[in-house]
């Protein structure tokens, strides 16, 4: 299974996805995990390009009609999920390639090259993309300790499935790579907030799965928050310097700054948020460095050092006494 | 579904086939194959008649299967819906004919049966024993012996205790149909159990190298000095080292490594170790033997 063209499993973690997106050449996008379907929280994260709902998959009856992909060629990028281990990346691509944002060369080329393909060929093109596969696989431990994936799958033989929710050209869609085509959920008026229209659909899934105790995650693909806050901060600094009467911002800020004192506290709040984003990205980067580093030489040399210092025996005794493990495969 | 601590892993509607000289004769009764996981974590393969008034009648066949004992396969060169429980040991085979409506699913069911009778759930052995009602005093003895944490005995000692209790329980509930009862068979069971126990995977490195074990050790400053070159650039401070051993990413790599080791994909000779084994314990012992300096202390 571990051939040079295999896709490995990666963690479903916002830090992984954020760096994955960046390494595929897309700037200014990040992924946040949502632990509840909180409409206020969703609104505060705007602009949201799309939502990804992931859950442990099992057979379900779903008789909702799907659009004929031929009818939507050129408007909706819809690819079928061809490679199981790539499903996270495919769900992310489903959003990036439909969001109307600047894509960078790798993804722009992919989108153009496959624009006339049917969904299965689009899926295969993604699977065959060496660049995307290389970036995806980089988030798994490096060779030679990538085991036969089939063996790990035995122990935790549940498959995760990813569904993307995204507004495209005035309608809300559900994109599921295991279906033959996109599912249109509803039309969106100019004044509609698509997040609020998507929430009930996601909520009913959550309720359905919660009853069967199926675990799930919800992620939002959004504009880089530090960028958003920095822009807001810059505006505030500009207008307070020029002494203008400040306009309330039509964003998620609670009220608009209407006086110098308010402007100051608002700027303070934004700077704190920016600091939090910096801390979060630093933490994410640390974790990704660890994910990509092969620690076997470290472990071996550490154990060797302990043996030389006569400190290994207690660990051996402990290993001999403990009951057999159930290995946990770290995949959400 | 759980009842009395027993977990039904799989049920397949099937009838018996009996050897009659050189042929297999079908028993026309409607029956049920059931694979269960007992309270003590052992797997039982059972067959019982279906058309009885009481749903919970005792099975006619009730065999404990250890991993590696048997597989469930189609009978070679015979009619399509004939299957067998084929044992590694001679003269223990049992034969069945499928009574499920859809023949297309026979192959999958057989695979699942094979998987279930070869499974082993160490986590269940000893779990919830205190709450469940015991059918016999002997089963209670097995449960207590299996509870880990009650004793710091070595793995071998634990296996010995379990095997003795198991033998006693089997004697009391009666051996399954087709098996001779005798001391030598019990002795065989004991040694089979010992072997199984030794073949079992053992802990993952992530369990041996727990943070609470490692952090005190890492206070020794020479460790970072020597190991820094094996850490990624930019993560070579003492704080980084301590963050590492508590991180999920490190734990995951230890699990992946332990799994690869166990599956035989990693040859310990790659590490310059003599050990022939493939468990984490073998790995640690190999390192100890190669690098510990017996003349010091």
XYZ file of C-alpha atoms in Angstrom:
629
model
C 0.000 0.000 0.000
C 2.840 2.403 0.670
C 3.844 3.017 -2.921
C 5.236 6.253 -4.178
C 1.772 7.285 -5.351
C -0.101 6.436 -2.192
C -1.927 9.001 -0.101
C -1.450 8.711 3.646
C -3.992 9.591 6.296
C -3.588 12.969 7.926
C -5.103 14.454 11.037
C -8.297 16.456 10.713
C -6.896 19.386 12.599
C -7.385 23.100 11.807
C -3.637 23.717 12.109
C -2.925 20.945 9.609
C -5.570 22.179 7.165
C -4.450 25.805 7.421
C -0.853 24.956 6.577
C -1.995 22.475 3.920
C -3.930 25.249 2.170
C -0.972 27.576 2.343
C 1.396 24.970 0.975
C -0.935 24.338 -1.939
C -0.279 27.954 -2.865
C -3.354 29.709 -1.489
C -2.653 32.773 0.642
C -4.783 34.435 3.252
C -7.035 31.508 4.177
C -7.313 29.683 7.477
C -9.421 26.938 8.992
C -11.160 27.111 12.350
C -12.785 24.311 14.215
C -16.273 24.903 15.570
C -17.334 22.941 18.571
C -20.944 23.987 18.386
C -23.202 25.364 15.704
C -23.287 28.813 17.197
C -24.739 31.331 14.782
C -23.149 34.267 16.557
C -19.772 32.595 16.387
C -20.259 31.750 12.719
C -21.124 35.349 11.906
C -18.091 36.602 13.761
C -15.837 34.497 11.572
C -16.902 36.138 8.293
C -15.917 36.096 5.574
C -16.519 32.345 5.594
C -15.791 30.680 2.276
C -17.308 27.333 3.201
C -18.053 24.857 5.966
C -16.766 21.311 6.211
C -18.691 18.742 8.163
C -16.816 15.550 8.898
C -18.113 12.416 10.551
C -17.558 8.697 10.798
C -19.238 7.384 7.704
C -21.813 4.730 7.443
C -24.523 3.743 5.032
C -27.384 6.178 4.922
C -30.433 6.477 2.736
C -30.514 9.834 1.047
C -33.042 10.377 -1.699
C -32.384 14.040 -2.279
C -31.901 14.847 -5.967
C -28.455 15.746 -7.173
C -27.760 18.168 -9.973
C -26.483 16.786 -13.204
C -22.812 17.768 -13.159
C -22.888 18.417 -16.902
C -25.354 21.228 -16.322
C -23.075 22.900 -13.854
C -19.759 22.530 -15.665
C -17.861 25.752 -15.470
C -20.028 27.064 -12.604
C -19.490 24.460 -9.930
C -16.302 22.483 -9.455
C -17.570 19.079 -8.334
C -15.193 16.128 -8.019
C -15.951 12.620 -6.944
C -13.984 11.183 -4.068
C -11.708 8.653 -5.675
C -9.041 8.173 -3.039
C -10.286 7.471 0.494
C -7.251 8.872 2.304
C -7.484 12.107 0.357
C -10.995 12.959 1.491
C -10.015 15.808 3.796
C -7.983 17.501 1.085
C -10.758 16.957 -1.436
C -13.310 18.602 0.841
C -11.011 21.580 1.237
C -10.495 21.773 -2.525
C -14.266 21.652 -3.003
C -14.417 24.931 -1.140
C -11.268 26.609 -2.421
C -12.050 25.892 -6.071
C -15.563 27.255 -5.770
C -14.983 30.210 -3.488
C -13.870 32.693 -6.087
C -10.640 33.483 -4.269
C -7.145 33.797 -5.635
C -5.765 30.281 -5.958
C -2.080 30.303 -6.754
C -0.590 28.393 -9.663
C -1.037 24.757 -8.601
C -4.755 24.993 -7.983
C -5.480 27.396 -10.834
C -3.867 24.977 -13.235
C -5.803 22.076 -11.775
C -9.065 23.962 -12.077
C -8.443 25.009 -15.677
C -7.124 21.636 -16.756
C -10.140 19.791 -15.392
C -12.877 22.316 -16.109
C -14.563 20.174 -18.777
C -14.051 16.846 -16.984
C -16.893 14.858 -15.449
C -16.746 14.417 -11.659
C -14.958 11.088 -11.655
C -12.156 12.348 -13.888
C -11.877 15.485 -11.785
C -11.441 13.231 -8.749
C -8.805 11.209 -10.533
C -6.971 14.340 -11.562
C -6.759 15.388 -7.937
C -5.566 11.906 -7.004
C -2.903 12.044 -9.696
C -1.650 15.464 -8.750
C 1.821 14.820 -7.471
C 2.137 18.294 -6.003
C -1.057 18.083 -4.006
C -0.317 14.555 -2.899
C 3.155 15.539 -1.748
C 1.814 18.413 0.342
C -0.936 16.232 1.786
C 1.436 13.375 2.680
C 3.937 15.740 4.265
C 1.665 15.959 7.292
C 2.136 12.288 8.104
C 5.257 10.968 9.788
C 8.053 10.605 7.248
C 9.161 7.238 5.873
C 10.247 4.657 6.843
C 7.747 4.526 9.649
C 4.599 4.888 7.630
C 3.098 1.479 8.164
C 0.884 -0.483 5.860
C -2.253 1.593 6.147
C -4.423 -1.474 5.849
C -3.062 -2.816 9.104
C -3.816 0.308 11.077
C -7.236 0.426 9.507
C -8.042 -2.983 10.977
C -7.661 -1.619 14.457
C -9.759 1.462 13.912
C -11.832 0.430 10.949
C -13.953 3.474 10.677
C -13.827 5.741 7.704
C -14.264 9.464 7.975
C -16.378 11.272 5.470
C -16.291 14.958 4.582
C -19.077 17.137 3.216
C -18.637 20.746 2.101
C -21.267 23.472 2.340
C -20.695 26.459 0.087
C -22.578 29.326 -1.508
C -22.051 29.502 -5.264
C -23.601 32.056 -7.579
C -26.684 32.792 -5.548
C -27.465 29.317 -4.198
C -26.357 27.164 -1.298
C -24.905 23.777 -2.151
C -23.908 20.604 -0.380
C -20.921 18.980 -2.073
C -20.396 15.326 -1.193
C -17.746 13.434 -3.149
C -19.566 10.154 -2.709
C -22.648 11.433 -4.520
C -23.040 11.731 -8.290
C -23.496 15.506 -8.246
C -23.972 18.638 -6.134
C -27.091 19.007 -4.015
C -28.757 22.404 -4.090
C -30.073 23.236 -0.652
C -31.742 26.585 -1.378
C -31.502 29.848 -3.287
C -29.926 32.851 -1.642
C -31.240 36.390 -1.934
C -28.748 39.219 -1.988
C -29.538 40.043 1.608
C -29.421 36.437 2.844
C -26.657 35.374 5.099
C -25.715 31.977 3.748
C -24.336 30.797 7.065
C -27.740 31.181 8.666
C -29.321 29.255 5.798
C -26.774 26.442 6.074
C -27.022 26.111 9.841
C -30.348 24.222 9.979
C -29.100 21.638 7.469
C -25.984 21.034 9.499
C -27.964 21.073 12.716
C -30.235 18.285 11.526
C -27.216 16.192 10.602
C -25.713 16.786 14.028
C -28.932 15.720 15.706
C -29.244 12.655 13.538
C -25.693 11.549 14.293
C -25.795 12.470 17.966
C -28.597 9.960 18.434
C -26.394 7.193 17.136
C -23.398 8.574 18.972
C -21.531 9.192 15.762
C -18.724 11.638 16.384
C -18.324 14.571 14.044
C -16.346 17.769 13.533
C -17.234 21.050 11.965
C -14.657 23.300 10.360
C -14.945 26.692 8.745
C -12.699 27.794 5.878
C -12.342 31.516 6.404
C -10.249 34.498 5.527
C -7.083 34.778 7.564
C -8.193 36.430 10.810
C -5.072 38.404 11.408
C -5.554 39.971 7.991
C -9.139 40.886 8.841
C -8.243 42.378 12.208
C -5.229 44.204 10.800
C -7.373 45.817 8.126
C -9.886 46.926 10.735
C -7.108 48.215 12.940
C -5.540 50.154 10.098
C -8.860 51.818 9.316
C -9.361 52.808 12.926
C -5.842 54.171 13.225
C -6.242 56.175 10.035
C -9.517 57.769 10.993
C -8.538 58.488 14.570
C -5.328 60.115 13.359
C -7.181 62.298 10.921
C -9.700 63.147 13.615
C -12.691 62.139 11.498
C -15.983 61.319 13.063
C -15.831 57.641 12.981
C -18.344 55.572 11.011
C -19.658 52.468 12.688
C -18.188 49.450 10.985
C -20.530 47.039 9.299
C -18.666 44.082 10.582
C -18.853 41.858 13.599
C -17.518 44.526 15.936
C -19.907 45.117 18.760
C -21.153 48.566 17.955
C -18.983 51.041 16.091
C -16.383 53.206 17.683
C -17.984 56.624 17.870
C -15.517 58.488 20.023
C -11.743 58.602 20.505
C -12.045 56.668 23.765
C -14.081 53.947 22.082
C -11.662 53.900 19.205
C -8.812 53.326 21.632
C -10.450 50.422 23.369
C -11.450 48.990 20.021
C -7.874 49.220 18.821
C -6.740 47.544 22.018
C -9.214 44.745 21.487
C -8.065 44.245 17.917
C -4.419 44.189 18.918
C -5.200 41.535 21.489
C -7.030 39.467 18.902
C -4.079 39.828 16.559
C -1.765 38.638 19.322
C -4.012 35.607 19.887
C -3.845 34.781 16.193
C -0.051 35.024 16.260
C 0.079 32.710 19.270
C -2.278 30.246 17.619
C -0.318 30.161 14.381
C 2.906 29.695 16.312
C 1.363 26.765 18.180
C 0.025 25.273 14.969
C 3.406 25.589 13.333
C 5.145 23.878 16.261
C 2.730 20.993 15.985
C 3.239 20.703 12.239
C 7.012 20.682 12.661
C 6.581 17.754 15.021
C 4.242 15.986 12.627
C 6.765 16.215 9.846
C 9.838 15.217 11.856
C 10.947 11.618 12.145
C 11.479 10.988 15.853
C 12.705 7.429 15.605
C 16.394 8.394 15.745
C 15.566 10.507 18.783
C 13.677 7.667 20.488
C 16.347 5.099 19.728
C 19.173 7.316 20.927
C 17.190 8.291 23.993
C 16.624 4.670 24.966
C 20.267 3.907 24.228
C 21.308 6.760 26.512
C 19.050 5.481 29.258
C 20.548 2.017 28.894
C 24.045 3.451 29.180
C 23.037 5.349 32.302
C 21.445 2.265 33.783
C 18.030 3.900 33.757
C 16.276 1.671 31.230
C 15.462 -1.313 33.447
C 12.492 0.315 35.211
C 10.909 1.017 31.832
C 11.443 -2.593 30.790
C 9.830 -3.814 33.992
C 6.926 -1.489 33.411
C 6.483 -2.738 29.840
C 6.557 -6.362 30.945
C 3.954 -5.796 33.644
C 1.426 -3.755 31.754
C -1.453 -5.323 29.917
C -1.536 -5.349 26.132
C -2.301 -2.067 24.473
C -5.110 -1.024 22.297
C -3.334 1.204 19.852
C -5.099 4.378 19.096
C -4.812 5.689 15.623
C -4.806 9.412 15.921
C -7.409 10.360 13.334
C -10.452 12.429 14.022
C -26.009 -6.004 22.583
C -24.878 -7.140 25.994
C -26.505 -9.539 28.378
C -24.849 -10.965 31.458
C -21.636 -9.354 30.291
C -21.578 -11.428 27.126
C -21.310 -9.581 23.866
C -22.688 -11.135 20.691
C -20.240 -10.400 17.903
C -22.029 -12.100 15.058
C -24.897 -14.405 14.265
C -25.368 -16.402 11.093
C -28.255 -18.682 10.290
C -26.794 -22.043 9.395
C -27.467 -25.743 9.786
C -25.102 -28.576 10.691
C -23.443 -31.042 8.363
C -22.220 -34.311 9.873
C -19.561 -36.634 8.563
C -21.008 -39.949 7.497
C -18.187 -42.149 6.201
C -17.004 -40.258 3.123
C -19.916 -37.891 2.793
C -21.338 -34.946 4.657
C -24.924 -35.469 5.657
C -27.127 -32.430 6.252
C -28.994 -32.028 9.481
C -32.285 -30.471 8.419
C -32.833 -28.450 11.605
C -32.802 -24.677 11.407
C -29.846 -23.390 13.346
C -27.794 -20.412 14.343
C -24.064 -19.863 14.529
C -23.243 -17.328 17.164
C -19.853 -15.862 18.013
C -19.711 -14.207 21.376
C -17.189 -12.446 23.510
C -17.372 -13.746 27.055
C -16.932 -11.698 30.214
C -13.334 -12.804 30.432
C -12.610 -11.551 26.931
C -12.361 -14.984 25.351
C -14.224 -15.732 22.159
C -16.775 -18.530 21.946
C -18.086 -20.149 18.761
C -21.552 -21.602 19.312
C -24.221 -23.412 17.350
C -27.771 -23.854 18.509
C -31.063 -24.924 17.077
C -33.327 -22.048 16.130
C -36.820 -23.473 16.257
C -37.055 -23.915 19.989
C -39.680 -22.457 22.193
C -37.285 -20.844 24.593
C -35.082 -18.296 22.819
C -32.278 -18.692 25.290
C -31.691 -22.430 25.211
C -28.152 -23.635 25.651
C -26.090 -24.061 22.523
C -25.353 -27.601 21.367
C -21.851 -26.528 20.457
C -19.807 -24.082 22.467
C -16.109 -23.820 21.690
C -13.621 -21.288 22.934
C -11.448 -20.154 20.055
C -8.063 -18.536 20.550
C -6.496 -16.479 17.799
C -4.896 -18.848 15.320
C -6.987 -21.875 16.237
C -9.440 -21.917 13.367
C -10.894 -20.162 10.362
C -14.320 -20.243 8.790
C -14.192 -21.032 5.118
C -16.096 -22.520 2.255
C -15.629 -26.268 2.022
C -13.330 -26.790 -0.975
C -14.777 -28.604 -3.978
C -18.261 -28.813 -2.622
C -21.627 -27.231 -3.183
C -21.776 -23.481 -2.932
C -23.312 -22.954 0.449
C -21.284 -25.465 2.477
C -18.832 -24.056 4.971
C -16.573 -25.345 7.670
C -14.945 -24.286 10.870
C -11.485 -25.513 10.018
C -9.095 -26.022 12.913
C -5.343 -26.074 12.763
C -5.473 -29.161 14.978
C -6.690 -32.319 13.325
C -10.147 -33.836 13.817
C -11.826 -30.800 15.263
C -13.441 -29.480 12.119
C -17.122 -28.659 12.080
C -19.330 -28.313 9.012
C -22.300 -26.109 8.222
C -24.703 -25.150 5.463
C -25.841 -21.552 5.135
C -29.468 -20.784 5.855
C -29.346 -17.047 5.275
C -31.616 -15.913 2.413
C -28.960 -14.232 0.262
C -26.213 -16.516 -0.998
C -24.277 -13.538 -2.320
C -23.434 -12.531 1.232
C -22.060 -15.928 2.271
C -18.464 -15.014 1.492
C -18.549 -11.798 3.489
C -20.205 -13.495 6.425
C -17.572 -16.205 6.388
C -14.805 -13.618 6.397
C -16.401 -11.848 9.316
C -16.775 -15.085 11.208
C -13.117 -15.856 10.673
C -12.173 -12.396 11.854
C -14.331 -12.629 14.931
C -13.120 -16.024 16.083
C -9.549 -14.835 15.676
C -10.039 -11.629 17.551
C -8.867 -10.874 21.019
C -9.934 -7.942 23.127
C -7.527 -7.473 26.005
C -9.401 -4.341 26.995
C -12.501 -6.293 27.833
C -10.784 -8.866 29.958
C -11.319 -7.558 33.446
C -13.627 -4.696 32.549
C -16.828 -4.385 34.479
C -16.366 -7.698 36.169
C -17.438 -6.366 39.514
C -20.841 -5.282 38.265
C -21.844 -8.270 36.182
C -23.573 -11.279 37.750
C -21.500 -14.417 37.449
C -23.050 -17.647 36.290
C -20.663 -19.884 38.123
C -18.151 -19.438 40.870
C -15.450 -20.490 38.449
C -16.259 -17.735 36.033
C -15.958 -15.347 38.925
C -12.505 -16.694 39.612
C -11.489 -16.075 36.003
C -12.778 -12.528 36.237
C -10.795 -11.728 39.323
C -7.656 -13.216 37.946
C -8.052 -11.148 34.773
C -8.510 -7.828 36.517
C -5.328 -5.916 35.988
C -4.236 -3.445 38.542
C -5.087 -5.949 41.248
C -1.577 -7.315 41.112
C 1.793 -6.274 39.807
C 2.593 -9.835 38.763
C 4.563 -10.386 35.604
C 2.798 -11.212 32.382
C 3.803 -14.861 32.644
C 2.460 -15.218 36.154
C -0.815 -13.656 35.159
C -1.144 -16.005 32.215
C -0.482 -18.967 34.498
C -3.168 -17.903 36.929
C -5.649 -17.279 34.172
C -4.936 -20.583 32.516
C -5.453 -22.535 35.726
C -8.711 -20.791 36.454
C -9.845 -21.282 32.886
C -9.114 -24.982 33.058
C -11.129 -25.267 36.242
C -14.052 -23.397 34.730
C -14.039 -25.456 31.575
C -14.095 -28.641 33.602
C -17.059 -27.408 35.557
C -19.169 -26.265 32.613
C -18.352 -29.297 30.538
C -16.125 -29.481 27.526
C -17.658 -28.694 24.135
C -18.941 -31.523 21.960
C -16.263 -33.480 20.181
C -13.430 -32.850 22.625
C -12.039 -35.569 24.866
C -11.830 -34.607 28.480
C -8.557 -35.465 30.138
C -5.586 -34.042 31.944
C -3.435 -33.921 28.838
C -5.996 -31.774 27.047
C -6.101 -29.360 29.928
C -2.332 -29.222 29.874
C -2.542 -28.465 26.174
C -4.964 -25.672 26.886
C -2.667 -24.224 29.492
C 0.322 -24.163 27.225
C -1.753 -22.828 24.346
C -2.878 -20.005 26.567
C 0.657 -19.266 27.699
C 1.778 -19.120 24.101
C -1.033 -16.832 23.121
C -0.245 -14.541 25.983
C 3.368 -14.249 24.928
C 2.431 -13.620 21.331
C 0.110 -10.800 22.253
C 1.249 -7.356 21.194
C 2.181 -5.901 24.549
C 2.131 -2.198 25.270
C 2.798 0.520 22.753
C 5.905 2.640 23.246
C 3.551 5.531 23.927
C 2.367 3.716 27.048
C 5.869 2.907 28.229
C 7.189 6.409 27.519
C 4.414 8.242 29.311
C 4.954 11.926 30.178
C 4.908 11.254 33.924
C 7.669 8.706 33.445
C 9.739 10.812 31.061
C 9.598 14.255 32.635
C 11.586 13.342 35.747
C 14.169 11.566 33.582
C 14.474 14.606 31.312
C 15.588 16.790 34.191
C 19.047 15.345 33.618
C 20.701 18.117 31.520
C 23.044 15.756 29.707
C 20.078 14.209 27.929
C 19.223 17.358 25.989
C 22.897 17.956 25.265
C 23.289 14.593 23.630
C 19.916 14.329 21.929
C 19.480 17.867 20.606
C 20.810 16.926 17.183
C 17.899 14.486 16.762
C 15.326 17.166 17.425
C 14.032 19.441 14.672
C 15.809 22.755 14.304
C 14.165 25.465 16.292
C 12.836 22.956 18.847
C 15.998 22.194 20.784
C 15.419 23.859 24.137
C 14.623 22.074 27.381
C 11.114 23.472 27.202
C 10.724 22.160 23.671
C 11.848 18.737 24.839
C 9.310 18.695 27.631
C 6.576 19.934 25.292
C 7.513 17.187 22.870
C 7.048 14.271 25.245
C 3.637 15.533 26.288
C 2.507 16.206 22.705
C -0.058 14.204 20.778
C 2.187 14.216 17.718
C 4.979 12.402 19.589
C 2.556 9.902 21.040
C 1.143 9.223 17.589
C 4.578 8.515 16.132
C 5.316 6.152 19.016
C 2.078 4.303 18.288
C 2.834 4.127 14.573
C 6.342 2.847 15.302
C 5.068 0.268 17.782
C 2.502 -0.924 15.297
C 5.079 -1.242 12.513
C 7.378 -3.117 14.902
C 4.642 -5.512 15.896
C 3.638 -6.212 12.320
C 7.140 -7.354 11.511
C 7.755 -4.545 9.038
C 10.642 -3.206 11.075
C 13.578 -5.504 11.492
C 15.278 -4.912 14.816
C 18.617 -5.668 13.197
C 18.239 -2.273 11.504
C 18.938 -0.841 14.915
C 21.931 -3.083 15.383
C 20.037 -5.246 17.823
C 20.324 -8.988 18.012
C 16.759 -9.568 19.050
C 14.552 -11.804 16.959
C 11.422 -10.511 18.559
C 8.970 -7.974 17.260
C 7.370 -6.537 20.355
C 8.116 -3.286 22.096
C 9.427 -5.317 25.008
C 11.844 -7.147 22.694
C 12.993 -3.800 21.360
C 13.670 -2.420 24.827
C 15.403 -5.575 25.977
C 17.515 -5.565 22.835
C 18.676 -2.033 23.556
C 19.344 -2.863 27.189
C 21.452 -5.858 26.259
C 23.460 -3.995 23.667
C 24.067 -0.736 25.470
C 23.793 -1.161 29.198
C 27.106 -1.174 30.958
C 26.907 -4.049 33.355
C 30.241 -3.210 34.941
C 28.868 0.096 36.185
C 26.783 -0.352 39.320
